[in-house]
PDB file of C-alpha atoms in Angstrom:
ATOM      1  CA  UNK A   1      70.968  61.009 -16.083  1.00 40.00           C
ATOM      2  CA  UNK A   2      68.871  57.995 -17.488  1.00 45.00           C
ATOM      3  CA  UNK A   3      65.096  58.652 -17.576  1.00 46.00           C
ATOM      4  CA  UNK A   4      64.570  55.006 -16.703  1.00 50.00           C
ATOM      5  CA  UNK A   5      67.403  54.875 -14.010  1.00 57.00           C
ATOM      6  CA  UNK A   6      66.589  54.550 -10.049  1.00 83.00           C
ATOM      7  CA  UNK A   7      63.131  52.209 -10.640  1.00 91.00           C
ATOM      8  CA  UNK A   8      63.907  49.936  -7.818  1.00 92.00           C
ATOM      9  CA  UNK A   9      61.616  49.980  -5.455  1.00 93.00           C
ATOM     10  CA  UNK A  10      59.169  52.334  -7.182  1.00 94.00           C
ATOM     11  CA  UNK A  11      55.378  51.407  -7.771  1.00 95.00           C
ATOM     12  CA  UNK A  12      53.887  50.534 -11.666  1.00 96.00           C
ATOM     13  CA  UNK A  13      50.299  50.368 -11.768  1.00 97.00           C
ATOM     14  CA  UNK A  14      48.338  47.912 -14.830  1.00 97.00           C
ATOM     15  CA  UNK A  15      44.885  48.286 -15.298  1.00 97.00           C
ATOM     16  CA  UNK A  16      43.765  45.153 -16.906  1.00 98.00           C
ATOM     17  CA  UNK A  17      40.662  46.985 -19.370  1.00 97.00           C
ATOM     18  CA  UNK A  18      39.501  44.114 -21.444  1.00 97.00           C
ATOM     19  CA  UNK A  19      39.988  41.589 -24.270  1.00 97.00           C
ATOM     20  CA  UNK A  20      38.741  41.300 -27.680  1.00 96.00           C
ATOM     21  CA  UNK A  21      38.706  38.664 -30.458  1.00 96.00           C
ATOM     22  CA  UNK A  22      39.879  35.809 -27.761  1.00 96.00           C
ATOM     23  CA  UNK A  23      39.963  32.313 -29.730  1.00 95.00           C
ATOM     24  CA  UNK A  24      37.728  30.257 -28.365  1.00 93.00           C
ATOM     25  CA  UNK A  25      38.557  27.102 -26.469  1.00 91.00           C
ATOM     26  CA  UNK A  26      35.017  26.146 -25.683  1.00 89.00           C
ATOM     27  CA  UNK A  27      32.520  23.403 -28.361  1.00 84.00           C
ATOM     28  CA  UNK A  28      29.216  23.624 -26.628  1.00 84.00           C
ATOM     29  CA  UNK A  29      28.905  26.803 -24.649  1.00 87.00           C
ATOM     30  CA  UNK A  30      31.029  29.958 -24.017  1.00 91.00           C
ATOM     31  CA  UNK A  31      34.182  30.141 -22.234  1.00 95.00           C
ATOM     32  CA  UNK A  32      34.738  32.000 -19.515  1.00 96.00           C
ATOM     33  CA  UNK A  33      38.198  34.074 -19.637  1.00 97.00           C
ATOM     34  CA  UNK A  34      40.361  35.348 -16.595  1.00 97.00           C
ATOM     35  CA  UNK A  35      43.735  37.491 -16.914  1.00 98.00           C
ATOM     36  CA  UNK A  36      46.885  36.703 -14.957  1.00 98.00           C
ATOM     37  CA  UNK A  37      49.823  39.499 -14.775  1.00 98.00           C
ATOM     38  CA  UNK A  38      53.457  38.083 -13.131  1.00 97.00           C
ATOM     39  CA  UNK A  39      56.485  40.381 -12.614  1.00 97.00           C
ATOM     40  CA  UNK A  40      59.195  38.769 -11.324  1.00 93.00           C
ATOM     41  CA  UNK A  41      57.616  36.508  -8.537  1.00 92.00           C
ATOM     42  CA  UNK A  42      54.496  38.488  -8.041  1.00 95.00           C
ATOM     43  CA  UNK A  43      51.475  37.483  -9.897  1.00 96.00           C
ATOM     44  CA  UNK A  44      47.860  39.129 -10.039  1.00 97.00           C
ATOM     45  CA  UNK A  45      44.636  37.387 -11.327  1.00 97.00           C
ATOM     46  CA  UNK A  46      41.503  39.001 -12.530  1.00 97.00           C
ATOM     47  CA  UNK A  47      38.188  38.042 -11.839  1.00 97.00           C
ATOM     48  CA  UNK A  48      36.453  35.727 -14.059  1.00 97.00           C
ATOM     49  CA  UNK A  49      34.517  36.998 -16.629  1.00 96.00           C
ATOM     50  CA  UNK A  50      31.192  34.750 -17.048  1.00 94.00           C
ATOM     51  CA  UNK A  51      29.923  34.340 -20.535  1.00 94.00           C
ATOM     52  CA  UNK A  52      32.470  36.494 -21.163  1.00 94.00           C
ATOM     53  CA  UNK A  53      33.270  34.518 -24.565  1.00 94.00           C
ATOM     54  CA  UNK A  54      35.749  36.493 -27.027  1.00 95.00           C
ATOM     55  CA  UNK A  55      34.933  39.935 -25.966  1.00 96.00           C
ATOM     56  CA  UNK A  56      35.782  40.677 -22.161  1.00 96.00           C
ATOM     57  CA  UNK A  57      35.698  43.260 -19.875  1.00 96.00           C
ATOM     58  CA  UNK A  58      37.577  43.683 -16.782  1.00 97.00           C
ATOM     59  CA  UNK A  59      38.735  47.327 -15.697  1.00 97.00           C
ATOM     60  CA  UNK A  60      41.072  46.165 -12.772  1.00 97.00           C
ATOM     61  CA  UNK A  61      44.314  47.584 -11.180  1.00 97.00           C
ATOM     62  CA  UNK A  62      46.809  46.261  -9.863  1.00 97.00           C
ATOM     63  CA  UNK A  63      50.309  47.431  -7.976  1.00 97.00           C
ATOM     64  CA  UNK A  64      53.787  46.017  -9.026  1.00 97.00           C
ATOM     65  CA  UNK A  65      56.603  46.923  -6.826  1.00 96.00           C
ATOM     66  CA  UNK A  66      59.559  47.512  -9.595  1.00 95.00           C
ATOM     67  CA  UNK A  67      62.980  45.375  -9.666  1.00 94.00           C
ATOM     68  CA  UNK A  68      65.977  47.558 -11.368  1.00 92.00           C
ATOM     69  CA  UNK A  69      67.470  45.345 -14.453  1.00 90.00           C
ATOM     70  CA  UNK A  70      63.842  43.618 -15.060  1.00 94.00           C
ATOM     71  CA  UNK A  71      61.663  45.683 -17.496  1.00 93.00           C
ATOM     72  CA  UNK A  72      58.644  43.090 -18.875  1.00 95.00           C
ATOM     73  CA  UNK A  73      55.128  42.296 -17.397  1.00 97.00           C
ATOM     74  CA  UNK A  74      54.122  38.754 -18.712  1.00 97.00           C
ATOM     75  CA  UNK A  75      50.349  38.387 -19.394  1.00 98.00           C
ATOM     76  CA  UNK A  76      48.309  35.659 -20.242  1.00 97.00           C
ATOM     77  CA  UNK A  77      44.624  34.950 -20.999  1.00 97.00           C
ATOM     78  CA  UNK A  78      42.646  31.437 -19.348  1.00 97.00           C
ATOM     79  CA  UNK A  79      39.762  30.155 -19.501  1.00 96.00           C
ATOM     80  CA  UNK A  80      38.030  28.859 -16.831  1.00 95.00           C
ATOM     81  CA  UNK A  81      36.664  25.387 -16.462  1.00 92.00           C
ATOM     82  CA  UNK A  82      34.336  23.588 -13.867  1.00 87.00           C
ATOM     83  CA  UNK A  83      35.099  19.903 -14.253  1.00 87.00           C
ATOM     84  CA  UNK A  84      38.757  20.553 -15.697  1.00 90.00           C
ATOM     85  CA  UNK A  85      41.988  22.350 -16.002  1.00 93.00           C
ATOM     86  CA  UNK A  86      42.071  26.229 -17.462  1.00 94.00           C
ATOM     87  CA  UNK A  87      42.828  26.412 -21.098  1.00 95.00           C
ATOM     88  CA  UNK A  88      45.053  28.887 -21.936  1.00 96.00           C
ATOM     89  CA  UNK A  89      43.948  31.074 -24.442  1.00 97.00           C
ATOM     90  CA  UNK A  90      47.161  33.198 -25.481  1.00 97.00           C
ATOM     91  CA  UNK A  91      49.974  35.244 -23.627  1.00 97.00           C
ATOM     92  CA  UNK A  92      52.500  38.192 -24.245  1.00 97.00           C
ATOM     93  CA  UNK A  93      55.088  39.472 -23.068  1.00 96.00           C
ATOM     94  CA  UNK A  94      55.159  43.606 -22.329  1.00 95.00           C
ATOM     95  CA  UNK A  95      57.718  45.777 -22.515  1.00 94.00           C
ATOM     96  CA  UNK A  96      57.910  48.330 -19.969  1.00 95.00           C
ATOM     97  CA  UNK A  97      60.272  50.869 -21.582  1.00 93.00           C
ATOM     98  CA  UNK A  98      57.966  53.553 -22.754  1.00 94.00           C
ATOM     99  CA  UNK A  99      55.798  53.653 -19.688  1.00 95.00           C
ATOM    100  CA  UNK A 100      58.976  53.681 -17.643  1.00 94.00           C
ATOM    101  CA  UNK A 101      60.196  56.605 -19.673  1.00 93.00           C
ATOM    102  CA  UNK A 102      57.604  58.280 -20.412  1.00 94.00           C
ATOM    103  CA  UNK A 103      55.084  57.362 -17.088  1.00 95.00           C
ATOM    104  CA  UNK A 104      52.173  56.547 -19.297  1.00 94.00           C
ATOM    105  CA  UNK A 105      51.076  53.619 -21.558  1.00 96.00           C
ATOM    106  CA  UNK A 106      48.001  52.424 -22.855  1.00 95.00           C
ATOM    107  CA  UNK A 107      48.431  49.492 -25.527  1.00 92.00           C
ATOM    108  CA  UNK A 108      46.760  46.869 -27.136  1.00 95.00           C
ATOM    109  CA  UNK A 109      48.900  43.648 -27.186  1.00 95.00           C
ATOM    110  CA  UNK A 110      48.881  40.507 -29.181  1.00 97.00           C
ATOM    111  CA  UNK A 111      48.273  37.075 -27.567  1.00 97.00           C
ATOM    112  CA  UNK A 112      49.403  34.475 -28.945  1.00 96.00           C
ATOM    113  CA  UNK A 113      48.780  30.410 -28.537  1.00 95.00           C
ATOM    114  CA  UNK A 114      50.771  27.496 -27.092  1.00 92.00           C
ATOM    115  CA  UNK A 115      51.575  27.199 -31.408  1.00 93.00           C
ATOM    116  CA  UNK A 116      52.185  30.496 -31.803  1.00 93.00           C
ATOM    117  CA  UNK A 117      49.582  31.592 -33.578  1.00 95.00           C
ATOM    118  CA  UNK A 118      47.095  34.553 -33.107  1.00 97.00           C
ATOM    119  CA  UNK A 119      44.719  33.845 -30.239  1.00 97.00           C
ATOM    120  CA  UNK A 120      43.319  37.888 -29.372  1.00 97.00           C
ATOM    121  CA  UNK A 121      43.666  40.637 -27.660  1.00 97.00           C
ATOM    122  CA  UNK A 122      44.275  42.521 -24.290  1.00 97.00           C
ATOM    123  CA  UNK A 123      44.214  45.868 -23.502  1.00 97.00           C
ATOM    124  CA  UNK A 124      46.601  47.082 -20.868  1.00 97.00           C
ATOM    125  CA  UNK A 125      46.988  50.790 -19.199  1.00 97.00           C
ATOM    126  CA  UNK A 126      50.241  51.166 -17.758  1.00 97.00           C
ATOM    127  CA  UNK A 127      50.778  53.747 -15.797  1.00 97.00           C
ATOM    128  CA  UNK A 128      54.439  55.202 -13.768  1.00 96.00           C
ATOM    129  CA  UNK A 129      54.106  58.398 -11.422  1.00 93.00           C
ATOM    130  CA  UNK A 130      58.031  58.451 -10.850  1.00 90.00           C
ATOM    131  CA  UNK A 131      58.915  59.019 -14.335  1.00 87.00           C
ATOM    132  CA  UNK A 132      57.713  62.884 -13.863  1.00 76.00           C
ATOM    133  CA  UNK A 133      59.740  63.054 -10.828  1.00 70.00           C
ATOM    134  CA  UNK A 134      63.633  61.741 -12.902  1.00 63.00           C
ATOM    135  CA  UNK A 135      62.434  63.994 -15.412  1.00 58.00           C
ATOM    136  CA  UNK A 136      62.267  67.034 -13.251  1.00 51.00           C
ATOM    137  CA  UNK A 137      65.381  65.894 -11.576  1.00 48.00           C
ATOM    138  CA  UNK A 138      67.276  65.723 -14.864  1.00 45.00           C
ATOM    139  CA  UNK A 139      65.347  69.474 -16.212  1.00 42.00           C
ATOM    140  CA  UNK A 140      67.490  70.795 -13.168  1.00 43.00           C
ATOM    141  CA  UNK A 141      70.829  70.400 -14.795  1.00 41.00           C
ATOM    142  CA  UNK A 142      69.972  72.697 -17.589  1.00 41.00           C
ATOM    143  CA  UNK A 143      70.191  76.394 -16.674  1.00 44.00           C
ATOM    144  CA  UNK A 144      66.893  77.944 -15.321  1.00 46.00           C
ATOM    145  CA  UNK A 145      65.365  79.726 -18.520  1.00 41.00           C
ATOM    146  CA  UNK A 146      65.694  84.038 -17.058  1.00 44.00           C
ATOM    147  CA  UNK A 147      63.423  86.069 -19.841  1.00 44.00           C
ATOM    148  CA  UNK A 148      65.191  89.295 -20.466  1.00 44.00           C
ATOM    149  CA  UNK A 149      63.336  91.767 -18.814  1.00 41.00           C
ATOM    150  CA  UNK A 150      64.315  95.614 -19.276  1.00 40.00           C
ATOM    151  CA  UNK A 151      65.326  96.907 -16.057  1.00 39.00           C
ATOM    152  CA  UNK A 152      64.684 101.043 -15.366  1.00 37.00           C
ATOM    153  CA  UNK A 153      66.518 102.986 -12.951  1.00 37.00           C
ATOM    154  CA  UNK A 154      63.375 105.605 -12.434  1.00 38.00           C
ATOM    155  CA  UNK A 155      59.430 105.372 -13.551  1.00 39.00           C
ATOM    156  CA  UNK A 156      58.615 106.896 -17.093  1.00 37.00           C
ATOM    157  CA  UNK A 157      58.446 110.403 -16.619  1.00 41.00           C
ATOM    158  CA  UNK A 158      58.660 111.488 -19.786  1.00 42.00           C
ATOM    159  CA  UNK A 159      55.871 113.605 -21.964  1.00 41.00           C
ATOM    160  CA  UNK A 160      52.442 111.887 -22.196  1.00 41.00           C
ATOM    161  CA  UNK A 161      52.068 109.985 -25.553  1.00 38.00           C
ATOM    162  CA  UNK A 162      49.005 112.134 -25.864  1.00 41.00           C
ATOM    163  CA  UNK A 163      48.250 116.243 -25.669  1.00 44.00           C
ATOM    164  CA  UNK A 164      47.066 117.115 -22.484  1.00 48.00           C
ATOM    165  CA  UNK A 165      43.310 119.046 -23.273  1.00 45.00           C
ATOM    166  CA  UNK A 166      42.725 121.471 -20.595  1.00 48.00           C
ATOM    167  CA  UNK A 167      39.082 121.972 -20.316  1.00 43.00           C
ATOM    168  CA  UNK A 168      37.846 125.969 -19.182  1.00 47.00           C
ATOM    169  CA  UNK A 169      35.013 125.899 -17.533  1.00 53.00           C
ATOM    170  CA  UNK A 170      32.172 127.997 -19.471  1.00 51.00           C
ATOM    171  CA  UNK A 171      30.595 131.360 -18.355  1.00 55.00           C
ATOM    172  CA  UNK A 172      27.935 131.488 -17.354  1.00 53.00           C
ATOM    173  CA  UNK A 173      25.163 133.084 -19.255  1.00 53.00           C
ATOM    174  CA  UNK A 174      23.613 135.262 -16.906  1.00 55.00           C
ATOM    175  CA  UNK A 175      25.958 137.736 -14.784  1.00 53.00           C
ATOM    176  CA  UNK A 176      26.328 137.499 -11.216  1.00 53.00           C
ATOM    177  CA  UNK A 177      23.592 138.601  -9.086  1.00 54.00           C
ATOM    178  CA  UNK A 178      25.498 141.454  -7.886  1.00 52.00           C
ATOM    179  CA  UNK A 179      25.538 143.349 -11.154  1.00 50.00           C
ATOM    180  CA  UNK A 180      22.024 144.326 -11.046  1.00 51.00           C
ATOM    181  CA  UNK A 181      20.878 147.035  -8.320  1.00 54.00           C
ATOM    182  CA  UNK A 182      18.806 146.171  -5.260  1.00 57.00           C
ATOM    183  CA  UNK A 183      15.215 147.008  -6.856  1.00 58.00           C
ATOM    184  CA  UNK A 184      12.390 147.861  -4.093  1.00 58.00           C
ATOM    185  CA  UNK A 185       9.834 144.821  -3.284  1.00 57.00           C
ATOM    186  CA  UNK A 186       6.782 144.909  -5.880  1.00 56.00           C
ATOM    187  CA  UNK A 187       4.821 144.644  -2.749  1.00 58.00           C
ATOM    188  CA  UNK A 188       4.824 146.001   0.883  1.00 60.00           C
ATOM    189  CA  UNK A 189       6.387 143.084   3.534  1.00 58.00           C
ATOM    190  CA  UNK A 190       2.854 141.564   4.423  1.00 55.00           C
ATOM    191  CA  UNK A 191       2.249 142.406   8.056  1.00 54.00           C
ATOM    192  CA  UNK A 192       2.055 140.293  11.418  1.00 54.00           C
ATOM    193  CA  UNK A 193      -1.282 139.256   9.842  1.00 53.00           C
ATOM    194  CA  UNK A 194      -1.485 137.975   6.326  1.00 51.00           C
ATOM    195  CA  UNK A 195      -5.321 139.340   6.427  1.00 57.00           C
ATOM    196  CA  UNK A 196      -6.724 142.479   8.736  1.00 57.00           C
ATOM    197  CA  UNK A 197      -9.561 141.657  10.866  1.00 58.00           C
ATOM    198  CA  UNK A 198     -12.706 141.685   8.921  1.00 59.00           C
ATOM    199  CA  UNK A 199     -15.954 143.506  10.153  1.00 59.00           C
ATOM    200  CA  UNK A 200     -18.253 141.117  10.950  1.00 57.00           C
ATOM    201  CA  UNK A 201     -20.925 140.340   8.018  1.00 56.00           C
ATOM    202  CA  UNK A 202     -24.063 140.812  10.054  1.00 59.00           C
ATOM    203  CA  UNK A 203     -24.022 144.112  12.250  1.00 61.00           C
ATOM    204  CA  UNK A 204     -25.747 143.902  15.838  1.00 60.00           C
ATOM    205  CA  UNK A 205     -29.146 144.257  15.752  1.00 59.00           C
ATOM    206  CA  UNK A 206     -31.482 144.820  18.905  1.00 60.00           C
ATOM    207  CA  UNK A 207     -32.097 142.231  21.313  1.00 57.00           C
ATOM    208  CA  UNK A 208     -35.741 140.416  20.131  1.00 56.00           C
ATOM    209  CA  UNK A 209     -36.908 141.393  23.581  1.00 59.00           C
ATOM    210  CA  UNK A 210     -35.464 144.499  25.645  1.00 62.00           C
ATOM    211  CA  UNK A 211     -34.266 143.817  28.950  1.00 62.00           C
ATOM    212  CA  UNK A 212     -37.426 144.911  31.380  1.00 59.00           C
ATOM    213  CA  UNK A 213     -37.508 148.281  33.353  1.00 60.00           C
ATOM    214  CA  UNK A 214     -36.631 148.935  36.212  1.00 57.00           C
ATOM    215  CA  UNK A 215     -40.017 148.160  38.598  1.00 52.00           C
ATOM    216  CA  UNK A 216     -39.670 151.444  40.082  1.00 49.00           C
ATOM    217  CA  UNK A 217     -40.498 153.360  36.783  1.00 47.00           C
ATOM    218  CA  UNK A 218     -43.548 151.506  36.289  1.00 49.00           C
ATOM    219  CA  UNK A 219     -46.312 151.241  38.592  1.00 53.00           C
ATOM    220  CA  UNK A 220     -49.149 148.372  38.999  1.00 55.00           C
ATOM    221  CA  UNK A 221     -52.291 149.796  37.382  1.00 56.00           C
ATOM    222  CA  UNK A 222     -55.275 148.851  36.307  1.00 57.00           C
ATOM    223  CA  UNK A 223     -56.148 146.506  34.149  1.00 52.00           C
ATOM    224  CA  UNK A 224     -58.211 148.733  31.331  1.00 53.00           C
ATOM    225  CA  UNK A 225     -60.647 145.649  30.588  1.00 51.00           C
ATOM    226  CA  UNK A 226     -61.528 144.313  33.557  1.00 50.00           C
ATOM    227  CA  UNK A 227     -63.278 146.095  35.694  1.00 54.00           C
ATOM    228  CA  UNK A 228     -61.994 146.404  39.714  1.00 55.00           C
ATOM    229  CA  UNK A 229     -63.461 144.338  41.969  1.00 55.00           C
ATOM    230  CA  UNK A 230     -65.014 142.645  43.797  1.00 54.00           C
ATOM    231  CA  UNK A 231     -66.238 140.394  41.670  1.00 51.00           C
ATOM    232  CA  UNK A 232     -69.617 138.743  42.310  1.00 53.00           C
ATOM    233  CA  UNK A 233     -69.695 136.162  44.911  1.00 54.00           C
ATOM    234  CA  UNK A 234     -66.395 137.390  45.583  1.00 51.00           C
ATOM    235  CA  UNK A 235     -66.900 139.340  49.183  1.00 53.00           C
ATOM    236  CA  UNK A 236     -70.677 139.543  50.878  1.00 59.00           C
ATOM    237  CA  UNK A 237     -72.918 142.458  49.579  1.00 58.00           C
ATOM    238  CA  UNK A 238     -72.695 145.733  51.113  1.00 58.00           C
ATOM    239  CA  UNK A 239     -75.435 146.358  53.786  1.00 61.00           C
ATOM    240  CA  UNK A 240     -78.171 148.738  52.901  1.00 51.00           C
TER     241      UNK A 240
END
């Protein structure tokens, strides 16, 4: 199967980058350059590049619809006038075969003047996505590529490829708590209480003033400084 075989119908895209060392058709001021791209009977122009004079820039894309039996882009270079006709600067013709083959192209072509002589540059990307998809439509007729994998029956259950250590776990270095006899508690098992009931520090002394007896055990007497009345004044004087 041809690489380049089935391209009817299918879709090139050319990116129109630039130009460089463009002869110049202008005496008193800089030309102003414009790219045109024909393929069969369709034909693309570029913008016009103002001032653009032998160096110019462009970075456009345009879509081709491809014809099967027709395999070159034409290109040519103008310059654009006010008052007259475009000059042509220079134009090539492309061949198509290693971006058709290969999907990818990025070139600088030659331009060349109505005499034939060098007139500049352009720089073309060329780029065709259905090249990848005859390529991996002819990969198919070659047999599928099947590593040789060895195939086991049963897991690898053979010895380990290294000792197996089997770790004892140390004594300890006291013995178990039953090898010593119960020993008696240092001290007796403290009480309800952790402390008896103190005394208290001060014992109780008498009362500052004893309670009074009963009235019956002591009498109203006399007062032993005063003497018993009456008292002067007190009652009238006895009669005489």
């Amino acid at each position: 199967m041809s690489m380049m075989a089935g391209i009817q119908g299918q879709v090139l895209e050319v990116t129109v980058v630039g130009c460089q060392k463009l002869k110049d058709t202008e005496w008193f001021s800089r030309q102003d350059p414009y790219v045109v791209l024909e393929y069969s009977s369709t034909r693309h122009r570029t913008r016009t590049c103002t001032d653009g004079g032998k160096n110019a820039v462009f970075q456009e894309k345009f879509m081709f619809t491809m014809l099967e039996g027709l395999r070159d882009l034409k290109v040519a270079v103008w310059n654009s006038n006010t008052l007259s006709t475009d000059d042509l600067i220079g134009n090539a013709t492309i061949k198509l075969q290693k971006a058709l083959s290969e999907g990818y192209d990025d070139c600088t072509w030659t331009l060349q003047s109505k005499n034939g002589r060098y007139a500049g540059e352009v720089r073309l990307i060329l780029h065709y996505a259905a090249a990848k998809k005859q390529n991996y439509g002819s990969a198919q007729l070659a047999p599928p590529y099947a590593p040789q994998v060895p195939h086991y029956s049963a897991p690898y259950s053979g010895p380990s490829l290294y000792p197996q250590v089997q770790y004892s776990q140390p004594q300890s270095a006291y013995p178990p708590a039953s090898a010593y006899p119960h020993q008696p508690s240092a001290y007796p098992p403290p009480s309800a209480s952790a402390y008896p009931p103190a005394p208290s520090a001060y014992p109780p002394g008498p009362s500052a003033y004893p309670p009074p007896p009963p009235s019956s055990t002591y009498p109203p007497q006399q007062s032993p400084y005063y003497p018993q009345g009456p008292y002067p004044g007190q009652y009238p004087p006895p009669p005489y």
